[in-house]
Amino acid sequence: MLRFAGFELDPLQARLRGPDGEQIRLRPKSFDMLHLFAANAGRVLSKQELFEAIWPNVHVADDSLFQCIREVRAALGDDRRQLVKLVSGRGYLFEAEVSTGTDGGPAGNEAAPPIPATNAGRVASAEPVFGPGRSPRSLFGQRGPTAIALGAGLCAIIGIAVAAPVLRPSLIFKRTPSIVAMAPIGEAGNDARGAAVAAGVTDRLADGLARIENIRVIAPRYEAAGARAEPASAPSAPPDFEVRGELQRAEQAWILRARLIRTATGEVQTVATVSVDVNELDAQLEQSRLAAGVGHLLAVRLNGLLEGSDASAAASSAAGSAKTVIEQATASINQTSRERFGMAQTMLEKALVAEPDNVDLAVALAALQLRGIQMVWYSPDDARAAEAHAGATLERALRARPNSIPVLETYCRFLSATNHFVESLVTCSRALNFDPWDGLALYLVGLGQIYLGRFEDALATFQQADRYDTPQVSRWTWLLGAGWANATMGRYDDALPWLQRSIAITPASGRSHMLLAAAYQKLGRTDEARAAMNQGLRLRPGTTALNVSGATGGASPVFLEATRQIIRLMVAAGLPES
């Protein structure tokens, strides 16, 4: 038990109690950070130490760190930053006297021994992150219910410690990650260029898979002469899955086919195939898109196998029909029209009547509803009802599958659509921990960066999504994002080709045409500007300068000023002022 400033932190039970005795709820990573601070009180911890301790072997953005620190300060009521202090250029300092003692006993006088920042021995909170029916506006830094009575005693603590290895991964200890063996990608043509491409794709694919949080990757290595060899030593446990692939050269394209195989049975779990045009891209981009194309499909399949969605689908007598409904309803979710949107919504709602507990159906409907809200295909009252339904649905889904790519991705969209941009960045980063090639998650990260005024970062994120180009159905989003990012920085010459490419893929988004109109207007192409604006107004009737930007709560002043400049150009191109 660690005690400081009237608070009690119990690492074994992952509980924080305030001076009034009430339990204070923290997300697992935020609890880990507070535990690390308290155990290293009086010592400055660098950002790098915090990253290595809280997110070992995982790349996350600074936003994740800042969010945890904000939650810790909110939980401690440290609005004036007297407990968690920023030490400029060095890191963070927890300035409080910390004492130790057994639960219910007198506090000791000895300071808590430091936990090494690179091996914090963290204990994740057993409290659910999302309570029933709670809005995302109240998720972070809030106090929980009255603390559980202290009479559990030593037996309960021992019981938790003994049971920990078999509890859910979101509780005390993470489960052992599955092992994936990456075999060298074969090359069918036996030519030097094909061998070089196959070797490059193998490395890129292995590197990407190694970034996935819940697996370990055993990759092939190079011999000195450049030939491939088996790993020098076998892993301590046999691999659960193996990835094998073959590269072929067609007349105008590279074709890569990869298989995910369950090693215990030899059963092929999925086949991923991607083709990339030859000579249209440079060699590095060819390899990146080949690796991303199969990597994305493999990551999604692995996530389904490891996080329970496949198992739950197999248990459903109507699993096949539900999967078909989802595929039909969401196949063109970003390209759909108002009429197709209505049909897709009806299909999903009918399927949910038959399977009310099907998480996949519920998440697919929530994702579709978000699309309808963003396209203004609901009346105001229906939009509010759809938003409330989507939020409640996604909170339930997160409790059921906290590491599911579709759930995290859709919840990230929900947070972005409801102007919770920092939280959206954190959630999207979480999704990328399970699929590093997820272009839609990258788009949403870039979107959050735009609203927070980080335009250069946003452009780099959209460009990264374009390098991966997966999934292709979402390609128009990051193309639009790159055009938007350039426009916010006044680079309308650069914005134009991105916007044109986006509209060529998905011409039904009115905002894309309106942004294109602003670019044409700035470049003096007034006739094209008016034509683009007229098309945008046909797609989004009733749009004016007062509502074109939508809700902007939580956006930075830098973003708001850039938006005002863009709207002025839209008005000059024909957007009604009111």
XYZ file of C-alpha atoms in Angstrom:
578
model
C 0.000 0.000 0.000
C 1.374 3.409 -0.983
C 0.071 6.513 0.812
C 0.535 10.119 -0.273
C -1.347 13.427 0.098
C -4.302 11.633 1.720
C -4.572 9.064 -1.086
C -4.058 5.301 -0.808
C -2.826 3.303 -3.800
C -3.083 -0.477 -3.614
C -0.949 -2.033 -6.386
C -2.086 -5.599 -5.673
C -5.772 -4.841 -6.114
C -5.203 -1.975 -8.557
C -7.244 0.441 -6.439
C -6.891 4.134 -5.679
C -8.824 5.653 -2.776
C -9.186 9.354 -2.129
C -8.999 11.249 1.183
C -12.746 10.681 1.623
C -12.313 6.910 1.355
C -14.056 6.633 -2.016
C -12.514 4.592 -4.785
C -11.301 6.618 -7.776
C -11.499 4.977 -11.168
C -8.536 5.089 -13.540
C -7.886 3.393 -16.851
C -5.239 0.636 -16.607
C -2.448 2.629 -18.282
C -3.188 5.697 -16.145
C -3.134 3.568 -12.995
C 0.195 2.109 -14.115
C 1.590 5.603 -14.556
C 0.427 6.779 -11.125
C 1.929 3.653 -9.563
C 5.217 4.385 -11.346
C 5.192 8.019 -10.201
C 4.429 7.101 -6.573
C 7.100 4.407 -6.485
C 9.655 6.892 -7.843
C 8.560 9.978 -5.894
C 11.155 12.732 -5.888
C 12.878 11.437 -9.017
C 12.437 12.977 -12.456
C 11.216 10.399 -14.979
C 11.953 11.207 -18.606
C 9.342 10.787 -21.313
C 11.386 7.928 -22.725
C 11.397 6.133 -19.366
C 7.632 6.547 -19.115
C 7.088 5.221 -22.628
C 9.319 2.194 -22.018
C 7.634 1.394 -18.703
C 3.987 1.911 -19.626
C 4.093 0.822 -23.291
C 7.007 -1.653 -23.533
C 7.933 -2.654 -27.090
C 5.010 -0.639 -28.480
C 5.217 2.590 -30.451
C 2.584 5.112 -29.320
C 2.190 8.817 -29.924
C 2.884 11.520 -27.331
C -0.873 12.011 -27.045
C -1.191 8.692 -25.199
C 1.340 9.848 -22.605
C -0.266 13.270 -22.201
C -3.728 11.704 -21.851
C -2.540 9.438 -19.023
C -0.917 12.365 -17.218
C -4.121 14.401 -17.554
C -6.140 11.525 -16.094
C -3.714 11.102 -13.189
C -3.901 14.816 -12.394
C -7.699 14.777 -12.635
C -7.923 11.771 -10.306
C -5.698 13.512 -7.741
C -7.435 16.873 -8.116
C -4.053 18.251 -9.147
C -5.384 21.125 -11.230
C -2.519 23.393 -10.127
C 0.040 20.695 -10.960
C 1.573 20.576 -7.518
C 1.886 16.777 -7.392
C 2.746 15.823 -10.988
C 5.124 18.530 -12.168
C 6.622 19.075 -15.585
C 10.367 19.611 -15.367
C 11.138 21.462 -18.575
C 13.455 19.551 -20.876
C 13.805 16.618 -18.471
C 10.476 14.906 -17.800
C 7.984 14.636 -14.946
C 8.432 14.753 -11.167
C 6.011 13.326 -8.592
C 6.481 15.655 -5.643
C 4.799 14.067 -2.639
C 5.868 12.228 0.496
C 5.060 8.569 -0.074
C 4.892 6.037 2.726
C 4.160 2.325 2.738
C 2.072 0.169 5.009
C -0.228 -2.842 5.022
C -3.898 -2.325 4.212
C -5.689 -1.246 7.339
C -2.474 -0.956 9.345
C -0.345 2.024 10.278
C 1.693 3.576 7.548
C 5.359 2.910 7.636
C 7.991 5.584 7.670
C 10.064 4.086 4.935
C 9.708 5.487 1.445
C 8.498 3.146 -1.278
C 11.402 1.482 -3.094
C 11.727 2.749 -6.648
C 10.330 0.615 -9.432
C 12.749 0.539 -12.363
C 11.198 2.635 -15.096
C 12.101 0.060 -17.727
C 10.432 -2.806 -15.843
C 7.637 -1.393 -13.779
C 5.966 -4.697 -12.949
C 2.645 -3.071 -13.678
C -0.760 -4.178 -12.447
C -3.709 -3.158 -14.598
C -6.975 -1.965 -13.095
C -9.716 -4.550 -12.700
C -12.369 -1.851 -12.993
C -14.158 -1.675 -16.360
C -13.187 1.397 -18.334
C -16.687 1.994 -19.664
C -19.617 1.869 -17.263
C -23.144 1.024 -18.420
C -24.813 3.846 -20.275
C -22.034 6.362 -19.673
C -21.213 9.023 -22.208
C -17.600 9.252 -23.407
C -17.625 12.761 -21.979
C -17.465 11.285 -18.477
C -15.146 8.356 -19.018
C -11.887 9.815 -17.824
C -10.755 10.951 -14.410
C -14.042 10.365 -12.575
C -14.617 8.966 -9.124
C -16.069 5.481 -8.841
C -18.613 4.064 -6.358
C -17.961 3.818 -2.652
C -14.848 1.762 -1.992
C -15.175 -1.927 -1.235
C -14.877 -2.707 2.472
C -11.357 -3.218 3.745
C -12.085 -6.515 5.504
C -11.103 -8.737 2.581
C -7.713 -9.211 4.228
C -4.717 -11.256 3.291
C -6.700 -14.215 1.944
C -8.309 -12.096 -0.755
C -4.958 -10.649 -1.799
C -3.448 -14.132 -2.026
C -6.487 -15.324 -3.955
C -6.109 -12.551 -6.507
C -2.407 -13.281 -6.911
C -3.044 -16.991 -7.420
C -5.904 -16.418 -9.839
C -4.142 -13.706 -11.818
C -2.615 -15.915 -14.539
C -6.036 -17.137 -15.655
C -7.906 -13.836 -15.515
C -8.786 -11.722 -18.544
C -5.777 -9.918 -20.088
C -7.301 -6.567 -19.130
C -7.078 -7.483 -15.452
C -3.840 -8.265 -13.645
C -1.436 -10.020 -15.998
C -1.400 -10.146 -19.760
C -1.848 -13.548 -21.320
C 1.072 -15.112 -23.144
C 1.133 -13.716 -26.681
C 0.643 -16.103 -29.580
C 3.744 -16.889 -31.627
C 3.719 -16.293 -35.383
C 6.555 -17.686 -37.495
C 7.336 -15.691 -40.638
C 8.711 -17.860 -43.434
C 10.735 -16.233 -46.246
C 8.512 -15.182 -49.128
C 9.247 -17.307 -52.181
C 9.763 -15.874 -55.655
C 8.417 -17.805 -58.611
C 10.436 -16.189 -61.405
C 13.980 -16.868 -60.203
C 15.190 -13.459 -61.346
C 17.312 -11.015 -59.379
C 14.749 -8.233 -59.182
C 11.990 -10.584 -58.050
C 14.259 -12.029 -55.354
C 15.102 -8.530 -54.117
C 11.421 -7.536 -53.982
C 10.511 -10.766 -52.151
C 13.285 -10.193 -49.597
C 12.212 -6.591 -49.033
C 8.559 -7.538 -48.620
C 9.486 -10.303 -46.176
C 11.340 -7.829 -43.983
C 8.596 -5.204 -44.140
C 5.887 -7.731 -43.383
C 7.847 -9.211 -40.459
C 8.551 -5.724 -39.074
C 4.876 -4.790 -39.276
C 3.664 -8.007 -37.675
C 6.195 -7.499 -34.858
C 4.409 -4.245 -33.962
C 1.179 -6.112 -33.174
C 0.696 -6.078 -29.434
C -0.720 -9.545 -28.769
C 1.663 -11.684 -30.847
C 5.371 -12.522 -30.977
C 7.031 -12.862 -34.377
C 9.796 -15.303 -35.254
C 11.326 -13.918 -38.449
C 13.882 -15.339 -40.899
C 17.296 -13.727 -41.041
C 19.853 -12.957 -43.725
C 23.071 -14.854 -44.158
C 26.127 -12.814 -45.077
C 25.720 -13.593 -48.786
C 22.135 -12.442 -48.785
C 20.531 -15.888 -48.754
C 17.794 -16.664 -46.265
C 18.252 -19.032 -43.367
C 16.090 -20.431 -40.625
C 16.191 -18.683 -37.230
C 19.377 -19.486 -35.343
C 17.547 -21.063 -32.439
C 14.062 -22.419 -31.991
C 11.638 -20.455 -29.805
C 10.926 -21.720 -26.310
C 7.459 -22.756 -27.487
C 6.343 -23.916 -30.930
C 4.657 -21.250 -33.071
C 0.884 -21.072 -33.043
C 0.712 -19.756 -36.609
C 2.949 -19.570 -39.643
C 2.858 -17.051 -42.487
C 3.974 -18.318 -45.896
C 3.906 -16.369 -49.116
C 4.895 -16.375 -52.764
C 5.572 -13.465 -55.114
C 4.795 -13.715 -58.824
C 5.492 -11.327 -61.672
C 2.570 -10.890 -64.046
C 2.830 -8.865 -67.226
C 2.144 -5.518 -65.561
C 1.989 -6.288 -61.836
C 3.532 -7.984 -58.855
C 1.121 -10.470 -57.254
C 1.732 -11.520 -53.655
C -0.227 -14.351 -52.073
C 0.215 -15.137 -48.372
C -1.373 -17.815 -46.194
C -1.905 -17.836 -42.432
C -1.600 -21.433 -41.222
C -2.421 -22.857 -37.794
C 0.659 -24.963 -37.163
C -0.962 -27.494 -34.819
C -3.391 -28.669 -37.506
C -1.941 -27.347 -40.757
C -5.285 -25.663 -41.426
C -5.153 -22.533 -43.582
C -6.905 -19.765 -41.660
C -6.924 -17.206 -44.447
C -5.390 -16.437 -47.828
C -4.412 -12.824 -48.524
C -3.709 -11.714 -52.087
C -2.634 -8.287 -53.323
C -1.343 -6.955 -56.634
C 0.694 -3.823 -57.308
C 1.307 -2.365 -60.750
C 4.879 -2.656 -61.990
C 6.804 0.461 -63.034
C 4.157 2.901 -61.781
C 5.749 3.078 -58.327
C 9.311 3.180 -57.090
C 10.771 0.008 -55.587
C 10.339 1.109 -51.974
C 6.660 1.967 -52.485
C 6.063 -1.297 -54.343
C 7.404 -3.269 -51.402
C 5.527 -1.155 -48.858
C 2.181 -1.645 -50.594
C 2.708 -5.366 -51.140
C 3.567 -5.905 -47.471
C 0.749 -3.639 -46.284
C -1.799 -5.265 -48.582
C -1.337 -8.765 -47.182
C -0.307 -7.536 -43.722
C -3.593 -5.702 -43.215
C -5.628 -8.787 -44.145
C -3.485 -11.065 -41.965
C -3.703 -8.670 -39.003
C -7.494 -8.477 -39.232
C -7.781 -12.269 -39.402
C -5.365 -12.780 -36.502
C -7.302 -10.264 -34.442
C -10.519 -12.150 -35.064
C -8.906 -15.454 -34.097
C -7.224 -14.142 -30.952
C -9.870 -11.738 -29.652
C -12.896 -13.998 -29.783
C -14.990 -12.625 -32.630
C -14.426 -15.746 -34.717
C -15.235 -17.988 -31.786
C -18.463 -16.135 -31.043
C -19.416 -16.242 -34.703
C -18.803 -19.979 -34.815
C -21.078 -20.418 -31.801
C -23.940 -18.632 -33.546
C -26.337 -20.745 -35.558
C -26.893 -17.803 -37.879
C -23.234 -16.825 -38.115
C -23.068 -17.295 -41.857
C -26.108 -15.162 -42.566
C -24.952 -12.448 -40.122
C -21.556 -12.287 -41.812
C -23.242 -11.995 -45.200
C -25.497 -9.181 -43.977
C -22.518 -7.271 -42.571
C -20.534 -7.673 -45.784
C -23.458 -6.564 -47.942
C -24.364 -3.632 -45.691
C -20.846 -2.271 -45.272
C -19.111 -3.238 -48.511
C -19.247 0.340 -49.800
C -19.886 2.236 -46.581
C -17.737 5.182 -47.690
C -19.178 5.306 -51.214
C -22.841 4.702 -50.506
C -25.758 6.957 -51.417
C -28.618 8.006 -49.141
C -30.842 5.285 -50.648
C -28.268 2.528 -50.238
C -27.602 3.778 -46.713
C -31.284 3.292 -45.817
C -31.326 -0.226 -47.237
C -28.113 -1.157 -45.380
C -29.502 0.154 -42.095
C -32.706 -1.851 -42.542
C -30.711 -5.029 -43.284
C -28.628 -4.677 -40.135
C -31.587 -3.806 -37.910
C -33.509 -6.879 -39.106
C -30.478 -9.096 -38.534
C -30.101 -7.730 -34.996
C -33.709 -8.611 -34.210
C -32.794 -12.229 -34.958
C -29.430 -12.013 -33.124
C -29.670 -9.280 -30.467
C -26.379 -10.324 -28.791
C -24.261 -10.380 -31.961
C -21.468 -7.855 -31.296
C -20.336 -7.790 -34.928
C -23.799 -6.833 -36.164
C -24.164 -4.165 -33.478
C -20.786 -2.583 -34.300
C -21.548 -2.653 -38.036
C -24.822 -0.813 -37.391
C -23.083 1.752 -35.172
C -20.483 2.360 -37.892
C -23.214 2.831 -40.485
C -25.093 5.235 -38.198
C -21.947 7.331 -37.805
C -21.707 7.537 -41.587
C -25.312 8.708 -41.747
C -24.712 11.365 -39.094
C -21.618 12.678 -40.868
C -23.426 12.794 -44.231
C -26.452 14.528 -42.613
C -28.778 11.750 -43.764
C -30.758 11.896 -40.505
C -33.149 14.545 -39.273
C -31.793 16.430 -36.214
C -33.878 14.339 -33.792
C -32.982 11.073 -35.522
C -29.304 12.091 -35.560
C -29.326 12.610 -31.783
C -31.007 9.248 -31.270
C -28.541 7.542 -33.639
C -25.580 9.096 -31.816
C -26.870 7.952 -28.420
C -27.518 4.448 -29.773
C -24.077 4.216 -31.394
C -22.328 5.404 -28.220
C -24.117 2.922 -25.950
C -23.577 0.091 -28.445
C -19.848 0.757 -28.700
C -19.367 0.999 -24.942
C -20.948 -2.448 -24.549
C -18.805 -3.786 -27.388
C -15.627 -2.419 -25.781
C -16.427 -4.205 -22.542
C -16.879 -7.438 -24.465
C -13.861 -7.038 -26.807
C -11.394 -4.383 -25.605
C -8.745 -5.396 -28.166
C -10.994 -5.855 -31.206
C -9.921 -3.885 -34.283
C -13.479 -3.231 -35.575
C -14.659 -2.100 -32.139
C -11.661 0.166 -31.503
C -11.810 1.575 -35.014
C -15.534 2.364 -34.798
C -15.234 3.839 -31.310
C -12.390 6.012 -32.569
C -14.715 7.302 -35.300
C -17.392 7.962 -32.700
C -15.023 9.974 -30.499
C -13.872 11.967 -33.503
C -17.443 12.636 -34.633
C -18.360 13.846 -31.129
C -15.333 16.191 -30.917
C -13.253 14.202 -28.413
C -10.080 14.501 -30.436
C -7.432 13.612 -27.841
C -9.400 10.543 -26.765
C -9.838 9.660 -30.443
C -6.064 9.777 -30.971
C -5.540 7.435 -28.018
C -8.178 4.966 -29.230
C -6.906 5.009 -32.817
C -3.350 4.410 -31.604
C -4.726 1.421 -29.736
C -6.289 0.087 -32.962
C -2.952 0.518 -34.760
C -1.329 -1.674 -32.107
C -3.280 -4.573 -33.633
C -3.160 -3.546 -37.308
C -0.265 -1.189 -38.115
C -1.484 -0.924 -41.737
C -5.028 0.234 -40.909
C -5.473 3.231 -43.202
C -8.839 4.180 -41.709
C -7.315 4.385 -38.220
C -4.449 6.447 -39.638
C -6.983 8.751 -41.302
C -8.746 9.257 -37.968
C -5.419 9.980 -36.269
C -4.726 12.594 -38.940
C -8.214 14.021 -38.489
C -7.615 14.472 -34.764
C -4.276 16.114 -35.479
C -5.966 18.588 -37.847
C -8.564 19.605 -35.259
C -5.794 20.024 -32.685
C -3.908 22.348 -35.056
C -1.057 19.922 -35.803
C -1.300 20.294 -39.572
C 2.188 19.048 -40.534
C 1.730 15.949 -38.368
C -1.657 15.346 -39.971
C -0.252 15.594 -43.486
C 2.501 13.103 -42.612
C -0.111 10.709 -41.187
C -2.297 10.909 -44.311
C 0.766 10.382 -46.508
C 1.664 7.290 -44.469
C -1.846 5.927 -45.061
C -1.392 6.590 -48.777
C 1.898 4.660 -48.764
C 0.107 1.642 -47.276
C -3.102 2.099 -49.331
C -5.074 -0.328 -47.138
C -7.936 -0.892 -47.063
C -8.528 0.520 -50.530
C -12.217 1.161 -49.802
C -11.084 3.933 -47.428
C -8.551 5.429 -49.852
C -10.666 8.507 -50.556
C -10.592 9.491 -46.862
C -6.862 9.964 -46.496
C -6.647 11.560 -49.933
C -9.266 14.065 -48.756
C -7.359 14.445 -45.483
C -4.099 15.250 -47.270
C -5.889 17.868 -49.371
C -7.503 19.360 -46.282
C -4.209 19.449 -44.365
C -2.536 21.283 -47.225
C -5.435 23.758 -47.403
C -5.204 24.547 -43.685
C -1.580 25.510 -44.294
C -2.461 27.631 -47.343
C -0.867 25.202 -49.804
C -3.728 25.104 -52.297
C -1.548 24.059 -55.259
C -0.570 20.967 -53.263
C -4.124 20.417 -52.016
C -5.690 20.289 -55.476
C -4.450 16.883 -56.767
C -5.250 15.161 -53.462
C -8.814 16.497 -53.508
C -9.316 15.601 -57.160
C -8.135 12.031 -56.566
C -10.440 11.716 -53.572
C -13.502 12.893 -55.491
C -12.665 10.576 -58.406
C -13.051 7.654 -55.988
C -16.024 8.919 -53.956
C -17.944 11.710 -55.695
C -20.891 11.700 -53.242
C -19.253 13.672 -50.419
C -20.413 17.297 -50.617
C -17.711 18.609 -48.320
C -15.015 17.315 -50.683
C -16.482 19.402 -53.510
C -16.754 22.452 -51.251
C -13.127 22.149 -50.186
C -12.165 21.744 -53.833
C -14.134 24.929 -54.590
C -12.074 26.795 -51.982
C -8.849 25.567 -53.602
C -9.993 26.612 -57.082
C -11.095 30.008 -55.753
C -7.726 30.639 -54.117
C -5.943 29.698 -57.341
C -8.071 32.104 -59.403
C -10.003 29.367 -61.222
C -13.359 30.927 -60.401
C -15.557 29.105 -62.941
C -14.323 25.728 -61.673
C -14.762 26.959 -58.107
C -18.442 27.782 -58.712
C -19.059 24.475 -60.494
C -17.504 22.557 -57.586
C -19.527 24.538 -55.035
C -22.777 23.966 -56.942
C -22.089 20.227 -56.917
C -21.342 20.348 -53.185
C -24.602 22.175 -52.486
C -26.556 19.635 -54.525
C -25.113 16.882 -52.359
C -25.524 18.829 -49.106
C -28.539 21.125 -49.539
C -28.997 23.686 -46.798
C -25.266 24.052 -46.137
C -24.165 27.595 -45.294
C -21.104 29.331 -43.936
C -22.643 28.938 -40.474
C -22.895 25.140 -40.546
C -20.394 23.932 -43.161
C -17.696 23.193 -40.580
C -20.019 21.313 -38.235
C -19.451 21.244 -34.494
C -15.939 22.370 -33.548
C -15.970 22.047 -29.769
C -12.569 20.946 -28.524
C -10.773 22.206 -31.631
C -7.678 24.380 -31.298
C -7.652 28.144 -32.054
C -5.136 27.461 -34.834
C -7.609 25.123 -36.538
C -10.503 27.561 -36.083
C -8.559 30.389 -37.727
C -7.538 28.197 -40.673
C -11.164 27.100 -41.049
C -12.382 30.709 -41.142
C -10.003 31.413 -44.011
C -11.206 28.368 -45.962
C -14.874 29.301 -45.393
C -14.227 32.794 -46.741
C -12.992 31.204 -49.970
C -16.054 28.935 -50.067
C -18.352 31.963 -49.703
C -16.539 33.657 -52.583
C -17.179 30.499 -54.633
C -20.919 30.635 -53.932
C -21.536 29.123 -50.482
C -24.504 30.965 -48.880
C -23.476 32.954 -45.809
C -26.657 32.084 -43.902
